[in-house]
mmCIF file of C-alpha atoms (C1' of nucleotides) in Angstrom:
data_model
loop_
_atom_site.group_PDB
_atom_site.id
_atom_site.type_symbol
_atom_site.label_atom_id
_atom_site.label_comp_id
_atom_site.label_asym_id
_atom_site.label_seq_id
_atom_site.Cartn_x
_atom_site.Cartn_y
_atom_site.Cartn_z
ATOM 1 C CA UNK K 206 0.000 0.000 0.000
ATOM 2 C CA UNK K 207 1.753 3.018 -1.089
ATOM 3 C CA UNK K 208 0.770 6.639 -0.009
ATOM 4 C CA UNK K 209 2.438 9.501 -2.086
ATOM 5 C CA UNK K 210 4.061 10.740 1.240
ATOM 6 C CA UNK K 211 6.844 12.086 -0.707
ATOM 7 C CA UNK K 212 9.344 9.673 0.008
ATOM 8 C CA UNK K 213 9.587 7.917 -3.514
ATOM 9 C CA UNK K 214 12.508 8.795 -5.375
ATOM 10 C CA UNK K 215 11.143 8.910 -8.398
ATOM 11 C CA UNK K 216 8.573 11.329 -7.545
ATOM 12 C CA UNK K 217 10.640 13.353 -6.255
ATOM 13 C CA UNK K 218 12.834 13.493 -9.374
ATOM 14 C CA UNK K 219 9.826 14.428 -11.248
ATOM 15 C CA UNK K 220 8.643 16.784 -9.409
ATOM 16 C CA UNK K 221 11.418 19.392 -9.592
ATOM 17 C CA UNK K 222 12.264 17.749 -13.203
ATOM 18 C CA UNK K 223 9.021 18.362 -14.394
ATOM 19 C CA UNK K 224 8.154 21.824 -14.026
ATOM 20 C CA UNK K 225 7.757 23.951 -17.175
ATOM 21 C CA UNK K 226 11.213 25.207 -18.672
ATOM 22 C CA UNK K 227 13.184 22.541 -16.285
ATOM 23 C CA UNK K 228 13.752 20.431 -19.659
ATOM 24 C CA UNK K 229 14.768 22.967 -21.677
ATOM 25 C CA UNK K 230 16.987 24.784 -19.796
ATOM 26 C CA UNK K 231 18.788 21.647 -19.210
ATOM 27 C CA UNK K 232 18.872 20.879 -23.318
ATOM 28 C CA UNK K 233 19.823 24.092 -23.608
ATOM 29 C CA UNK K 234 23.166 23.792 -21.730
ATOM 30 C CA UNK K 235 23.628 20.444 -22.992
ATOM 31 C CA UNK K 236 23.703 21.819 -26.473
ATOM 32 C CA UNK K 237 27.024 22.800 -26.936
ATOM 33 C CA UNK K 238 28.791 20.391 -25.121
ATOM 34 C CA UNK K 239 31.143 21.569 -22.129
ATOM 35 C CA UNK K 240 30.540 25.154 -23.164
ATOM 36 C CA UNK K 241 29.167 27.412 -19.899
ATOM 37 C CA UNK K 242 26.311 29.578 -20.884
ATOM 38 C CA UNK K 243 25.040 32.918 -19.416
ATOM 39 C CA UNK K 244 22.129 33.781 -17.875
ATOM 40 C CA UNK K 245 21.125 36.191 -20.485
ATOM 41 C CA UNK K 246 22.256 33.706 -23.309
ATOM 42 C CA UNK K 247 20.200 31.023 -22.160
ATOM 43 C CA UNK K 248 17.118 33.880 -21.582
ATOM 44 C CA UNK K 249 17.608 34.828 -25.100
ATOM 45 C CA UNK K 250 17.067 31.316 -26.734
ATOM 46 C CA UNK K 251 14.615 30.927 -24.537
ATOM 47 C CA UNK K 252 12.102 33.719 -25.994
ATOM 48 C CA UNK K 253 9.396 33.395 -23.584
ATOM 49 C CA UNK K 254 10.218 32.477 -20.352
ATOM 50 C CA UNK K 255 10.273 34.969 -17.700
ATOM 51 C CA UNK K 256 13.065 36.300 -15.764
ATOM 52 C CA UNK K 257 11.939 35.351 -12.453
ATOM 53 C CA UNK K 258 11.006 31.784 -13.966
ATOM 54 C CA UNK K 259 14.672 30.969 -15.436
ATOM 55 C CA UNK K 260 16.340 32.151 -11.997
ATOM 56 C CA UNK K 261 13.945 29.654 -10.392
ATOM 57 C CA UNK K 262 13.996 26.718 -12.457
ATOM 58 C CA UNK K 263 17.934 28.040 -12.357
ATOM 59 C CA UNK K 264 17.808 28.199 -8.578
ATOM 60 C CA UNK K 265 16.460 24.672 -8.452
ATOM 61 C CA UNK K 266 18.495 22.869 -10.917
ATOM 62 C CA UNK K 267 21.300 23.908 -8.972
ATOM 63 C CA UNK K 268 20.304 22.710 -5.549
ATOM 64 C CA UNK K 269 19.554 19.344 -7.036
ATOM 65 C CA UNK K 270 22.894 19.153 -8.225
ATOM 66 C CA UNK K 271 22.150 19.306 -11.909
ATOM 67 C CA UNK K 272 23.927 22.345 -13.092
ATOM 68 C CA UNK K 273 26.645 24.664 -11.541
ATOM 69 C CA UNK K 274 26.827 28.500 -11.589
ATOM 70 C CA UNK K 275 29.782 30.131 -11.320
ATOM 71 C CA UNK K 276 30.254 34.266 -11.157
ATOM 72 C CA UNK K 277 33.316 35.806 -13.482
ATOM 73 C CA UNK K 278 33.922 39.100 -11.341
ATOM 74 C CA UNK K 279 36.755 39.437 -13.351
ATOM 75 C CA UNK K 280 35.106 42.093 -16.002
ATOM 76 C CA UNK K 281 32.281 44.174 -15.664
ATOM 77 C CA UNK K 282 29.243 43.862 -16.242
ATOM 78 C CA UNK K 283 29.340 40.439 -14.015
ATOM 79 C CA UNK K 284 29.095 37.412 -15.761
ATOM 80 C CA UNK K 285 27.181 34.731 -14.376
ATOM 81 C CA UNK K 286 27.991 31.056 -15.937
ATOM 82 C CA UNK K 287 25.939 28.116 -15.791
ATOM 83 C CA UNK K 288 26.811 24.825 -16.560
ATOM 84 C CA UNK K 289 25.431 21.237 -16.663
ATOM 85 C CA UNK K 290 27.284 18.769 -13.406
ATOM 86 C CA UNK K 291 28.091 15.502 -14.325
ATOM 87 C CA UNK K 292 24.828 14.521 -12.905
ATOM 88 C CA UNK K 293 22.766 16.521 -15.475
ATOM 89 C CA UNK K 294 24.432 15.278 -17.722
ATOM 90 C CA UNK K 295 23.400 11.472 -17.063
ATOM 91 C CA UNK K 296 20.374 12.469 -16.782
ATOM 92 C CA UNK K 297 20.163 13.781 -20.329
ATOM 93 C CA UNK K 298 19.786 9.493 -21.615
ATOM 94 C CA UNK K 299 16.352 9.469 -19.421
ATOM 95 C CA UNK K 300 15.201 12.857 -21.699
ATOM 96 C CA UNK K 301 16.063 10.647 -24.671
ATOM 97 C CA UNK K 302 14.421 7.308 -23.329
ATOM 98 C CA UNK K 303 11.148 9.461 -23.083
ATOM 99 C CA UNK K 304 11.507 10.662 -26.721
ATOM 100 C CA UNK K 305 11.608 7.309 -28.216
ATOM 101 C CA UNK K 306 9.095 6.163 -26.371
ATOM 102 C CA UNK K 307 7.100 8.923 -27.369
ATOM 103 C CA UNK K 308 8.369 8.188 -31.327
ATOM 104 C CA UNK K 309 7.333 4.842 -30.918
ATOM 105 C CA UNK K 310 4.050 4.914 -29.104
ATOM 106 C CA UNK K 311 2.804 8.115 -30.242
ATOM 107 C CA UNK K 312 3.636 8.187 -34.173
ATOM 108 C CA UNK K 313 0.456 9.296 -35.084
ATOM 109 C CA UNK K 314 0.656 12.772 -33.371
ATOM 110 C CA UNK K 315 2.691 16.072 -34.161
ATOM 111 C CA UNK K 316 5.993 15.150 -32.948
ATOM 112 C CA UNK K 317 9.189 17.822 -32.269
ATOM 113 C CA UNK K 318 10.887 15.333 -34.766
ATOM 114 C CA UNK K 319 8.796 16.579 -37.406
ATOM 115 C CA UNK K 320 8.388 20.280 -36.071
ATOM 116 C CA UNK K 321 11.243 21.897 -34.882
ATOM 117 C CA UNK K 322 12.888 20.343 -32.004
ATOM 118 C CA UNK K 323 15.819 19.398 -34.665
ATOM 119 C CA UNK K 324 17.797 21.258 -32.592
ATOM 120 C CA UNK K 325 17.042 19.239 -29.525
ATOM 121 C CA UNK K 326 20.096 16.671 -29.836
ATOM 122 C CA UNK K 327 18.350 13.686 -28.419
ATOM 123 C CA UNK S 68 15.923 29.154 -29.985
ATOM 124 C CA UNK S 69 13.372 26.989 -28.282
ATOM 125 C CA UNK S 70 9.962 28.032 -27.463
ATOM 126 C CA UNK S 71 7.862 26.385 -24.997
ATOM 127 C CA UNK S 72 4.715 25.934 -27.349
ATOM 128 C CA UNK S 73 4.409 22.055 -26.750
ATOM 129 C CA UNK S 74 5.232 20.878 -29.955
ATOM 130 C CA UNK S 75 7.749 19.053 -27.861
ATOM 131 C CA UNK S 76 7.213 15.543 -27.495
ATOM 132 C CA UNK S 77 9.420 14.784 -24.303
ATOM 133 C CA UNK S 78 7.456 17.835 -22.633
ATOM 134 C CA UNK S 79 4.439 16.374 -23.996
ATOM 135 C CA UNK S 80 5.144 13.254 -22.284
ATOM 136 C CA UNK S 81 6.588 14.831 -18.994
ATOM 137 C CA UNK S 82 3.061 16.660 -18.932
ATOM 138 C CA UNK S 83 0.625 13.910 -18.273
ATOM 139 C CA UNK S 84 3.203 11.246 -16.709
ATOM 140 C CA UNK S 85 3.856 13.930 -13.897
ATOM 141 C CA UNK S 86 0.925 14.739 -12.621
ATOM 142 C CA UNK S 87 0.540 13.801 -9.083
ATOM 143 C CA UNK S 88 -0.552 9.899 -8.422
ATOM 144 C CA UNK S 89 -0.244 9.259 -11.834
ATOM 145 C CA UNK S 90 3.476 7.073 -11.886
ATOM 146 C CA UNK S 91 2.009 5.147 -8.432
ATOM 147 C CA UNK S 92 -0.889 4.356 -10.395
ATOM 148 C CA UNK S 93 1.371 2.789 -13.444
ATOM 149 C CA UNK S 94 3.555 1.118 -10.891
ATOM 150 C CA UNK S 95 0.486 -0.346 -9.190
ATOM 151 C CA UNK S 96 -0.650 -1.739 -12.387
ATOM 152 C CA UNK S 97 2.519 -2.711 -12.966
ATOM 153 C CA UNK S 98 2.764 -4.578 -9.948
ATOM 154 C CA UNK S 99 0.697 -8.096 -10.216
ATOM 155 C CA UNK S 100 1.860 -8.638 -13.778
ATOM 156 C CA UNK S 101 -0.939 -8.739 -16.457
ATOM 157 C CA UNK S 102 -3.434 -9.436 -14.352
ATOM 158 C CA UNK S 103 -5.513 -6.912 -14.616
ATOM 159 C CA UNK S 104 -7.233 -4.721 -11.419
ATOM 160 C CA UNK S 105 -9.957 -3.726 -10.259
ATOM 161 C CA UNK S 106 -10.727 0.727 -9.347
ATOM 162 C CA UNK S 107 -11.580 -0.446 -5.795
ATOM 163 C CA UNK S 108 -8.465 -2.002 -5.607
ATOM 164 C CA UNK S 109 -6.555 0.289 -6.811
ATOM 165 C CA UNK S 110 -7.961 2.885 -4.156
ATOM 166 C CA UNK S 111 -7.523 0.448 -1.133
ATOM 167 C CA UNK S 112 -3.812 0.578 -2.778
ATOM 168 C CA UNK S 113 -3.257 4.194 -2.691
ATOM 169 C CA UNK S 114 -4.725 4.897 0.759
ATOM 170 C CA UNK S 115 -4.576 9.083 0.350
ATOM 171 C CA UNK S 116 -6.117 9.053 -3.034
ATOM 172 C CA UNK S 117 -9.343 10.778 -3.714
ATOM 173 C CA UNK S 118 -11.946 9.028 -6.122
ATOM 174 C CA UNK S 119 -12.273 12.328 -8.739
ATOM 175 C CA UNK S 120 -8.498 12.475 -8.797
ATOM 176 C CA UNK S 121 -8.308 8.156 -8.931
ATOM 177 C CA UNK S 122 -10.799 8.236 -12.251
ATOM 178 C CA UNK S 123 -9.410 11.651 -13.527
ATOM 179 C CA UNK S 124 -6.127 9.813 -13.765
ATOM 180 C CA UNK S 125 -7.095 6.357 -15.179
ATOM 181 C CA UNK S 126 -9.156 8.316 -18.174
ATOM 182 C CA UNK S 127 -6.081 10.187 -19.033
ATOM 183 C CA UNK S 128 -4.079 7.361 -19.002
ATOM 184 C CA UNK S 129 -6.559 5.679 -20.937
ATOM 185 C CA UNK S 130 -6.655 8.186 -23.408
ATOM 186 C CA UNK S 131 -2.686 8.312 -23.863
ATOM 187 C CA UNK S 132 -3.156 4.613 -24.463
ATOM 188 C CA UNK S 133 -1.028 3.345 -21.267
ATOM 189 C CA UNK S 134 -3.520 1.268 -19.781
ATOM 190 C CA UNK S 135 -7.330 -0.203 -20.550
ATOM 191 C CA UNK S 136 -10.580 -0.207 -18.942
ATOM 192 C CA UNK S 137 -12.676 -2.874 -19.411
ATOM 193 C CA UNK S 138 -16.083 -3.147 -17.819
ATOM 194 C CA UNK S 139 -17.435 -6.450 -16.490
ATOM 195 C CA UNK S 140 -21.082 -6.594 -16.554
ATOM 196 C CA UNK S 141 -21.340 -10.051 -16.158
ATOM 197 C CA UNK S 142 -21.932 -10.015 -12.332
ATOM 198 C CA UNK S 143 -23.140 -7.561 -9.923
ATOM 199 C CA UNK S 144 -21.832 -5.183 -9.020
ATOM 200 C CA UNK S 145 -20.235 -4.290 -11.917
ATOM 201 C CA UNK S 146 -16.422 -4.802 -12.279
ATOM 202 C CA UNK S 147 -14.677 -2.394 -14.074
ATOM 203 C CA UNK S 148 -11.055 -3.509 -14.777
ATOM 204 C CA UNK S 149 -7.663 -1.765 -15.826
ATOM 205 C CA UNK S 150 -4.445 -3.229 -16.993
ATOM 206 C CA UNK S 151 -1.117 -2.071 -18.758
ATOM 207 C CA UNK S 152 -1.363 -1.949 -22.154
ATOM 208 C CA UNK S 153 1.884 -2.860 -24.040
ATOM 209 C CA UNK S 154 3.021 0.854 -24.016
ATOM 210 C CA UNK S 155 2.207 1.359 -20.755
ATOM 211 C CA UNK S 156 4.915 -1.655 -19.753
ATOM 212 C CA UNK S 157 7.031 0.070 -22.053
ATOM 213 C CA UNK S 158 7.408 3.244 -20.055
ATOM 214 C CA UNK S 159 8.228 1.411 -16.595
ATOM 215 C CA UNK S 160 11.637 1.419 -17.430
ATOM 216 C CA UNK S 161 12.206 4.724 -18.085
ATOM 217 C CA UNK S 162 10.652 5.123 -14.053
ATOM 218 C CA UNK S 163 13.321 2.436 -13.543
ATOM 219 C CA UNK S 164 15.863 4.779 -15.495
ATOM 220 C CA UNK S 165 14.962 7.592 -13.083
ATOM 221 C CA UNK S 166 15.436 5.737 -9.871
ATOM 222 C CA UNK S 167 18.612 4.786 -11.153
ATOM 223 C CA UNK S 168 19.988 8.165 -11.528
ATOM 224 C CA UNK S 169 18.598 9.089 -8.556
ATOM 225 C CA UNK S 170 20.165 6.009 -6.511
ATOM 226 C CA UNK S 171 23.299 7.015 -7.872
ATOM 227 C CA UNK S 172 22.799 10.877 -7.704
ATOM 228 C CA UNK S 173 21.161 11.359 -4.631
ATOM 229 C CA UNK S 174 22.567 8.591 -1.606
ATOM 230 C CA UNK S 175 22.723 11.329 0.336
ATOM 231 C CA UNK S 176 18.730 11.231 0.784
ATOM 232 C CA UNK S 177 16.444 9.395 2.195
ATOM 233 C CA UNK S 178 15.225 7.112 -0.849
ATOM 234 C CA UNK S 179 12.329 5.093 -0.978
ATOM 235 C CA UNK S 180 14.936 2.234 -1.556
ATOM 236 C CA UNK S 181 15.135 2.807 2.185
ATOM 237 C CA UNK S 182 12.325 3.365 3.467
ATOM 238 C CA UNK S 183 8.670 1.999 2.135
ATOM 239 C CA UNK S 184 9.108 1.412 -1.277
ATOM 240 C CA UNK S 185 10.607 -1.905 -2.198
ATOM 241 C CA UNK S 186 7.440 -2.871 -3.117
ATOM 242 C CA UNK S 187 7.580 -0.817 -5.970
ATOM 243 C CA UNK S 188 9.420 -3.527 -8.118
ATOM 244 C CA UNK S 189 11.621 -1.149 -10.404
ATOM 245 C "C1'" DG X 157 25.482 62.744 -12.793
ATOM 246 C "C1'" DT X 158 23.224 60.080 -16.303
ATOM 247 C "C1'" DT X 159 23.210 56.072 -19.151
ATOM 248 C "C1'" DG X 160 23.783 51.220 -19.803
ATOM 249 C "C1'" DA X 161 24.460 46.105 -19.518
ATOM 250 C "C1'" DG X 162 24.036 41.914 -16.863
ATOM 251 C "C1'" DA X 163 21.644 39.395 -13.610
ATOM 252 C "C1'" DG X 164 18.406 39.128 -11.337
ATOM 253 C "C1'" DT X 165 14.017 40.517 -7.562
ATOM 254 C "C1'" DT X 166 9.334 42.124 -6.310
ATOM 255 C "C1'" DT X 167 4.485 42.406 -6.377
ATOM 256 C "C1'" DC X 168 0.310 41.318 -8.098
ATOM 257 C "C1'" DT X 169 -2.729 38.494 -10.931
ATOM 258 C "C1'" DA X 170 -4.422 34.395 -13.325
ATOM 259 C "C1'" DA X 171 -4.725 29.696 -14.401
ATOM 260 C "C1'" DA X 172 -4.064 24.980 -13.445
ATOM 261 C "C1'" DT X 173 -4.223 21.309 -10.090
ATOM 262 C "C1'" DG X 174 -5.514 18.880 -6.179
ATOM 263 C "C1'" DT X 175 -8.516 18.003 -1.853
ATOM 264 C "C1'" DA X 176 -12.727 17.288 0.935
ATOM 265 C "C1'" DT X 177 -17.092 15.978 1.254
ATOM 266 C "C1'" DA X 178 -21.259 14.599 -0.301
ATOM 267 C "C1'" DC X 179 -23.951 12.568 -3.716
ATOM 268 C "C1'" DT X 180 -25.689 9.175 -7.706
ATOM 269 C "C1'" DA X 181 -26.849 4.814 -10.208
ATOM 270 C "C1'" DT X 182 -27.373 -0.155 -10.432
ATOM 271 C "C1'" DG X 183 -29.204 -4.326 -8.966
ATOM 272 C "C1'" DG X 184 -28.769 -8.344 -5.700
ATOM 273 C "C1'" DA X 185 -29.314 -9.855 -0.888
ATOM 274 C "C1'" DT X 186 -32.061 -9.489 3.558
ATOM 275 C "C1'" DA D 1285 -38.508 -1.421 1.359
ATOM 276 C "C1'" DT D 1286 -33.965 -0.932 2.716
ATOM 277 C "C1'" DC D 1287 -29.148 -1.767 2.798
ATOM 278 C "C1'" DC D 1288 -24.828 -2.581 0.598
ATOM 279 C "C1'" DA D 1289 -20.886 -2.658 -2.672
ATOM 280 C "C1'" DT D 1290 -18.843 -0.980 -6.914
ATOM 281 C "C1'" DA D 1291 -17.673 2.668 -9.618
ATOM 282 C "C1'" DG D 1292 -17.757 6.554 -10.075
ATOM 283 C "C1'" DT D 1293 -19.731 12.414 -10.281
ATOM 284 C "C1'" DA D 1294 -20.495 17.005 -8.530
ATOM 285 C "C1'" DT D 1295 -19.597 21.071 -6.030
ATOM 286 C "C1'" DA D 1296 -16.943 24.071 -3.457
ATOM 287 C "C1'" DC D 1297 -12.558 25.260 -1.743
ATOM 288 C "C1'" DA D 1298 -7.310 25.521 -1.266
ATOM 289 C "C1'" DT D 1299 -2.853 25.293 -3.036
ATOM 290 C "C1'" DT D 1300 0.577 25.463 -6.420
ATOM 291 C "C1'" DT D 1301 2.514 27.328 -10.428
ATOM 292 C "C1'" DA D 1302 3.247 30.472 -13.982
ATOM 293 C "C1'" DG D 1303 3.010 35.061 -16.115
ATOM 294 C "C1'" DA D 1304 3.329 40.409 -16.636
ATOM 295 C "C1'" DA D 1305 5.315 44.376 -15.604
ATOM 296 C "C1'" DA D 1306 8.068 47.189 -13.158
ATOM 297 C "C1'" DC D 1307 11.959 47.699 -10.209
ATOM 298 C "C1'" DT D 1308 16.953 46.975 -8.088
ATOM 299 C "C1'" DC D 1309 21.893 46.777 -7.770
ATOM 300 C "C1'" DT D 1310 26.722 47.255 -9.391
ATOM 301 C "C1'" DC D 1311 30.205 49.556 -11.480
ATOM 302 C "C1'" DA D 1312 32.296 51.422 -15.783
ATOM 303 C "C1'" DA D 1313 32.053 54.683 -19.433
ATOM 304 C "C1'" DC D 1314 30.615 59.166 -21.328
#
DNA sequence: GTTGAGAGTTTCTAAATGTATACTATGGAT
DNA sequence: ATCCATAGTATACATTTAGAAACTCTCAAC
């Protein structure tokens, strides 16, 4: 008899990994390999998320251990750097597993393979 | 430059799979093999569950195609019945997937591994 | 001393989701 | 006639989440 008291792993997983922009930020900074990205970089291919969204999703990404961010004080303007941990990057196979189920279960609907989500690397 | 305008099939996915009971449903399914089980059951399963959210859930899972209802009007009362369908069996291992990287990501926590959830067979 | 870029924060509003509690329909058993 | 189990619905309420728009802070350059 389970009760969703928050002590499965896997819900827990999903429920910071599935919030809206979570995904994407993450595929964002995976594009491009070992490259660190900026905040305003990543807000900028990002068209329509909000500020105080991306520092959130940011925010939590970070305390789970999935990305780093790093502040250049070097220059000015500060730079602030984020990049995906080892840990986001393993978890970038599970974002795959999901598309090919989706490719293989789901043919008959719109699909990012056939849209625009080219880009998307998985 | 991604937009979030849910042509994206992983984000598709993400957005019914995570909504709350839905994976404990799946995994209860899962559990017991193909046999197939019954909505009361599955309630006296998930102790905390509420029947509008229970049958909310099974339609849209329905609808995605990861389980079926069938109705059993032979006796009385009514049975109505719900099993994994072949692409619903297909997505427990991405669940599996996701406890994995979390086992390995995450010791540090508690983890269902530890605590109530070994009967959750992934 | 005003402008400007980068990296956010704040406040307020709206929409989506979930919870609690009570209710319905069916038909057999008592 | 009434009670009971199964399989849900319905209504009202609470919480969570996201979005819009404006604001902040730092320091360097003009």
């Amino acid at each position: 008899m389970y009760t969703m008291d928050d002590n499965c792993t896997v819900y827990k997983t999903m429920d910071f990994i599935s919030k809206k922009w979570t995904l994407l930020i993450l595929l964002e900074l995976f594009k491009g390999g070992k490259r660190k990205k900026r905040y305003s970089e990543i807000k900028d291919k990002m068209e329509d998320i909000t500020p105080k969204i991306l520092s959130q999703r940011l925010k939590e990404l970070e305390k789970e251990g999935l990305i780093t961010r790093r502040v250049d004080a070097s220059q000015f303007p500060v730079k602030t750097e984020y990049s995906l941990t080892e840990s986001g990057r393993d978890f970038i196979p599970i974002i795959s597993q999901m598309k090919i189920w989706a490719l293989k279960w789901k043919p008959h609907k719109d699909l990012c393979e056939s849209v625009d989500c080219k880009n998307c690397d998985l």
